[in-house]
Short mmCIF file of N, CA and C in Angstrom, two decimals:
data_model
loop_
_atom_site.label_atom_id
_atom_site.label_comp_id
_atom_site.label_asym_id
_atom_site.label_seq_id
_atom_site.Cartn_x
_atom_site.Cartn_y
_atom_site.Cartn_z
N LYS A 1447 131.80 177.77 -22.13
CA LYS A 1447 132.81 178.86 -21.95
C LYS A 1447 133.30 177.79 -19.90
N GLN A 1448 134.32 178.40 -19.77
CA GLN A 1448 135.27 177.75 -19.27
C GLN A 1448 135.38 178.95 -17.73
N ARG A 1449 135.18 178.27 -16.80
CA ARG A 1449 135.70 178.84 -15.40
C ARG A 1449 136.75 177.90 -14.47
N GLY A 1450 137.79 177.89 -14.97
CA GLY A 1450 138.62 177.25 -14.50
C GLY A 1450 138.29 175.73 -14.86
N SER A 1451 138.06 174.66 -13.74
CA SER A 1451 138.11 173.19 -14.30
C SER A 1451 137.00 173.51 -14.59
N LYS A 1452 135.83 174.06 -14.40
CA LYS A 1452 133.99 173.98 -14.52
C LYS A 1452 134.08 174.39 -16.07
N ILE A 1453 133.58 173.81 -16.49
CA ILE A 1453 133.14 173.56 -18.64
C ILE A 1453 131.74 174.07 -18.63
N THR A 1454 130.22 174.57 -18.95
CA THR A 1454 129.74 174.54 -19.26
C THR A 1454 129.45 175.07 -21.03
N ALA A 1455 128.88 174.05 -21.58
CA ALA A 1455 128.85 174.31 -23.02
C ALA A 1455 127.37 173.80 -23.54
N HIS A 1456 126.73 174.97 -24.62
CA HIS A 1456 125.68 174.20 -25.97
C HIS A 1456 126.60 173.96 -27.10
N LEU A 1457 126.05 172.40 -26.45
CA LEU A 1457 125.03 171.48 -28.68
C LEU A 1457 124.57 171.70 -29.05
N ASN A 1458 124.80 171.56 -30.03
CA ASN A 1458 123.77 171.00 -31.14
C ASN A 1458 124.50 170.14 -32.00
N MET A 1459 123.12 169.13 -32.15
CA MET A 1459 123.48 168.07 -32.67
C MET A 1459 121.86 168.20 -33.86
N ALA A 1460 123.14 166.84 -34.61
CA ALA A 1460 122.19 166.68 -35.97
C ALA A 1460 122.89 165.79 -36.57
N LYS A 1461 122.07 164.59 -36.89
CA LYS A 1461 122.15 163.08 -37.97
C LYS A 1461 122.88 163.91 -38.97
N LYS A 1462 124.29 163.15 -39.25
CA LYS A 1462 124.56 163.33 -40.95
C LYS A 1462 123.82 163.78 -41.41
N GLY A 1463 124.46 164.74 -42.29
CA GLY A 1463 124.36 165.87 -43.27
C GLY A 1463 122.68 166.19 -43.78
N GLU A 1464 121.97 166.44 -41.98
CA GLU A 1464 120.99 166.99 -42.06
C GLU A 1464 121.83 168.13 -40.96
N ALA A 1465 120.12 169.89 -40.62
CA ALA A 1465 120.64 170.59 -40.23
C ALA A 1465 120.07 170.63 -38.42
N ALA A 1466 120.97 170.60 -38.03
CA ALA A 1466 121.05 171.10 -36.07
C ALA A 1466 119.75 170.63 -36.03
N ASP A 1467 119.28 169.33 -35.50
CA ASP A 1467 117.24 170.22 -34.34
C ASP A 1467 117.76 169.32 -33.35
N ARG A 1468 118.34 169.18 -32.52
CA ARG A 1468 118.45 169.05 -30.70
C ARG A 1468 119.12 169.90 -30.32
N SER A 1469 119.48 170.61 -29.43
CA SER A 1469 119.98 170.69 -28.21
C SER A 1469 119.65 171.33 -26.96
N PHE A 1470 121.93 170.73 -26.28
CA PHE A 1470 121.70 170.25 -25.75
C PHE A 1470 122.85 171.76 -23.97
N VAL A 1471 122.41 171.43 -23.36
CA VAL A 1471 123.53 171.92 -21.96
C VAL A 1471 124.46 171.19 -21.31
N CYS A 1472 125.42 171.51 -21.91
CA CYS A 1472 126.91 170.36 -21.22
C CYS A 1472 127.02 171.38 -19.73
N SER A 1473 127.22 170.10 -18.75
CA SER A 1473 128.29 170.91 -17.62
C SER A 1473 129.29 169.52 -17.44
N GLY A 1474 130.17 170.14 -16.71
CA GLY A 1474 131.17 169.03 -15.81
C GLY A 1474 132.56 169.82 -15.95
N ASN A 1475 132.85 169.16 -15.35
CA ASN A 1475 134.73 169.45 -15.88
C ASN A 1475 136.08 169.14 -16.22
N PHE A 1476 137.15 169.89 -16.35
CA PHE A 1476 137.99 168.93 -17.32
C PHE A 1476 139.54 169.61 -16.37
N HIS A 1477 140.37 168.25 -16.14
CA HIS A 1477 140.80 167.92 -15.97
C HIS A 1477 141.98 167.21 -16.70
N SER A 1478 143.34 167.07 -16.75
CA SER A 1478 144.31 166.41 -17.79
C SER A 1478 143.67 166.01 -18.56
N GLY A 1479 143.32 166.87 -19.20
CA GLY A 1479 142.76 166.75 -20.25
C GLY A 1479 141.65 165.49 -20.91
N GLN A 1480 140.68 165.24 -20.10
CA GLN A 1480 139.59 164.54 -19.56
C GLN A 1480 138.50 166.06 -19.01
N LEU A 1481 137.54 165.41 -20.16
CA LEU A 1481 136.35 166.92 -19.77
C LEU A 1481 135.09 165.64 -19.44
N VAL A 1482 134.77 165.39 -17.85
CA VAL A 1482 133.30 164.44 -17.91
C VAL A 1482 132.19 165.50 -17.26
N GLY A 1483 131.66 165.29 -17.66
CA GLY A 1483 130.26 166.06 -17.87
C GLY A 1483 129.01 165.50 -17.71
N ILE A 1484 127.94 166.09 -17.03
CA ILE A 1484 126.71 165.29 -17.57
C ILE A 1484 125.53 166.59 -18.68
N PHE A 1485 124.39 166.01 -19.26
CA PHE A 1485 124.09 166.88 -20.15
C PHE A 1485 122.88 166.91 -19.92
N GLU A 1486 121.44 167.56 -20.64
CA GLU A 1486 120.21 167.05 -20.56
C GLU A 1486 119.56 168.31 -22.58
N GLU A 1487 119.29 167.99 -22.77
CA GLU A 1487 117.82 168.74 -23.65
C GLU A 1487 117.40 169.18 -23.30
N GLU A 1488 117.87 171.08 -23.57
CA GLU A 1488 116.95 172.01 -23.01
C GLU A 1488 115.70 171.86 -24.10
N THR A 1489 114.71 171.29 -25.02
CA THR A 1489 113.67 171.90 -24.68
C THR A 1489 113.34 170.48 -23.28
N ASN A 1490 113.45 169.29 -22.96
CA ASN A 1490 112.94 167.88 -22.70
C ASN A 1490 113.74 168.50 -20.48
N LYS A 1491 114.32 169.46 -20.19
CA LYS A 1491 115.11 169.43 -19.34
C LYS A 1491 114.41 167.86 -18.24
N GLY A 1492 115.43 167.63 -17.42
CA GLY A 1492 114.63 166.43 -16.25
C GLY A 1492 115.21 165.24 -16.89
N TYR A 1493 114.29 164.85 -18.52
CA TYR A 1493 113.55 163.94 -19.21
C TYR A 1493 114.99 163.13 -19.50
N LEU A 1494 115.13 163.51 -20.99
CA LEU A 1494 116.37 163.68 -21.70
C LEU A 1494 117.81 163.83 -21.21
N VAL A 1495 118.56 163.25 -20.74
CA VAL A 1495 119.82 163.43 -19.83
C VAL A 1495 120.14 161.86 -20.09
N GLY A 1496 121.47 162.73 -19.29
CA GLY A 1496 123.21 161.15 -19.68
C GLY A 1496 123.83 161.90 -19.25
N ALA A 1497 125.12 160.46 -19.88
CA ALA A 1497 126.40 162.53 -19.14
C ALA A 1497 127.57 161.26 -20.24
N MET A 1498 128.59 162.05 -20.04
CA MET A 1498 129.80 161.72 -21.28
C MET A 1498 131.37 161.73 -20.86
N ALA A 1499 132.06 161.22 -21.06
CA ALA A 1499 133.40 161.54 -20.53
C ALA A 1499 134.13 161.56 -21.75
N LEU A 1500 135.41 162.03 -21.86
CA LEU A 1500 135.48 163.23 -23.33
C LEU A 1500 137.36 163.76 -22.36
N LYS A 1501 138.24 162.99 -23.63
CA LYS A 1501 139.73 162.76 -24.10
C LYS A 1501 139.76 164.20 -25.24
N LEU A 1502 140.88 165.48 -24.84
CA LEU A 1502 141.47 166.18 -25.73
C LEU A 1502 142.47 165.95 -26.26
N SER A 1503 142.26 165.83 -28.05
CA SER A 1503 143.02 165.63 -28.94
C SER A 1503 144.23 165.80 -28.75
N SER A 1504 145.54 165.17 -29.58
CA SER A 1504 146.97 165.42 -29.44
C SER A 1504 147.54 167.44 -29.56
N SER A 1505 146.42 167.83 -30.38
CA SER A 1505 145.68 169.27 -32.13
C SER A 1505 145.08 170.07 -30.04
N GLY A 1506 144.43 169.48 -29.60
CA GLY A 1506 143.21 170.27 -28.92
C GLY A 1506 142.51 170.53 -30.02
N ARG A 1507 142.32 170.37 -30.60
CA ARG A 1507 140.80 170.70 -32.09
C ARG A 1507 139.81 169.64 -31.68
N GLU A 1508 140.30 168.99 -30.57
CA GLU A 1508 138.70 167.25 -30.71
C GLU A 1508 138.53 166.93 -29.62
N PHE A 1509 137.77 166.39 -28.92
CA PHE A 1509 137.05 165.99 -28.33
C PHE A 1509 136.91 164.95 -28.62
N LEU A 1510 137.46 163.91 -28.21
CA LEU A 1510 136.77 161.65 -28.37
C LEU A 1510 136.28 161.28 -26.60
N GLY A 1511 135.11 160.79 -27.36
CA GLY A 1511 134.90 159.72 -26.04
C GLY A 1511 133.37 159.14 -26.00
N LYS A 1512 132.44 159.31 -24.98
CA LYS A 1512 132.07 158.87 -25.24
C LYS A 1512 130.49 158.79 -24.26
N SER A 1513 128.78 159.16 -24.17
CA SER A 1513 127.90 159.23 -23.71
C SER A 1513 127.19 158.68 -23.59
N VAL A 1514 126.64 157.98 -22.19
CA VAL A 1514 125.89 157.12 -21.54
C VAL A 1514 124.52 157.73 -21.60
N PHE A 1515 123.25 157.53 -21.45
CA PHE A 1515 122.26 157.43 -21.68
C PHE A 1515 120.63 156.15 -21.53
N LEU A 1516 120.18 157.16 -21.06
CA LEU A 1516 118.63 155.95 -19.93
C LEU A 1516 117.85 156.86 -22.22
N HIS A 1517 117.97 155.31 -22.72
CA HIS A 1517 116.77 155.08 -23.90
C HIS A 1517 115.68 154.98 -23.87
N HIS A 1518 114.95 155.79 -23.65
CA HIS A 1518 113.50 156.14 -23.42
C HIS A 1518 112.69 155.36 -24.51
N ASP A 1519 112.60 155.62 -25.91
CA ASP A 1519 112.50 153.85 -26.48
C ASP A 1519 111.90 152.67 -26.60
N THR A 1520 113.24 152.09 -25.94
CA THR A 1520 113.52 150.55 -25.16
C THR A 1520 114.12 150.19 -23.75
N GLY A 1521 114.47 151.84 -23.16
CA GLY A 1521 114.37 151.58 -21.88
C GLY A 1521 115.30 151.07 -21.22
N GLU A 1522 116.00 150.74 -22.21
CA GLU A 1522 117.75 150.51 -22.23
C GLU A 1522 119.15 152.05 -21.70
N ILE A 1523 119.94 151.32 -20.99
CA ILE A 1523 121.70 152.45 -20.94
C ILE A 1523 121.78 152.36 -22.52
N VAL A 1524 122.02 153.54 -22.67
CA VAL A 1524 122.98 152.92 -23.75
C VAL A 1524 124.57 154.24 -24.43
N SER A 1525 124.96 153.75 -24.95
CA SER A 1525 126.69 153.87 -24.96
C SER A 1525 126.00 154.35 -26.68
N LYS A 1526 127.22 155.40 -27.03
CA LYS A 1526 127.80 156.13 -28.00
C LYS A 1526 128.88 156.96 -28.58
N ALA A 1527 128.85 156.56 -29.57
CA ALA A 1527 130.69 157.01 -29.44
C ALA A 1527 130.09 158.21 -30.22
N TYR A 1528 131.32 159.89 -29.36
CA TYR A 1528 131.15 161.02 -29.81
C TYR A 1528 133.23 161.51 -30.00
N SER A 1529 133.05 162.65 -31.04
CA SER A 1529 134.04 163.59 -30.55
C SER A 1529 132.78 164.88 -31.94
N PHE A 1530 133.92 165.60 -31.04
CA PHE A 1530 133.66 167.54 -30.88
C PHE A 1530 134.97 167.77 -31.83
N HIS A 1531 134.40 168.15 -32.95
CA HIS A 1531 135.63 169.70 -33.34
C HIS A 1531 135.59 170.95 -33.34
N LYS A 1532 136.20 171.82 -33.33
CA LYS A 1532 136.88 172.63 -32.70
C LYS A 1532 136.65 174.01 -33.95
N ILE A 1533 135.87 174.49 -34.48
CA ILE A 1533 135.64 175.71 -35.16
C ILE A 1533 135.98 177.07 -34.83
N VAL A 1534 137.07 177.04 -35.87
CA VAL A 1534 137.23 178.75 -35.95
C VAL A 1534 136.30 179.71 -36.66
#
């Protein structure tokens, strides 16, 4: 959902070839083809949280970027690359 530059999104995440098993809510701001926001897992609010920075592709159908979050098992800050595709 977008209101002005404010964005709220619900993301269902799955490992490649598997059914979606995790749901996240993300909120942030969209400016000049860039989306910067925070996210948290809906079932573990306040525990599984992080930030992401994404850029909109030139086709306008894909966001590419990275997330940063604390990996609780290792105690390390982790960065992962992501891509989100528009489904019509």
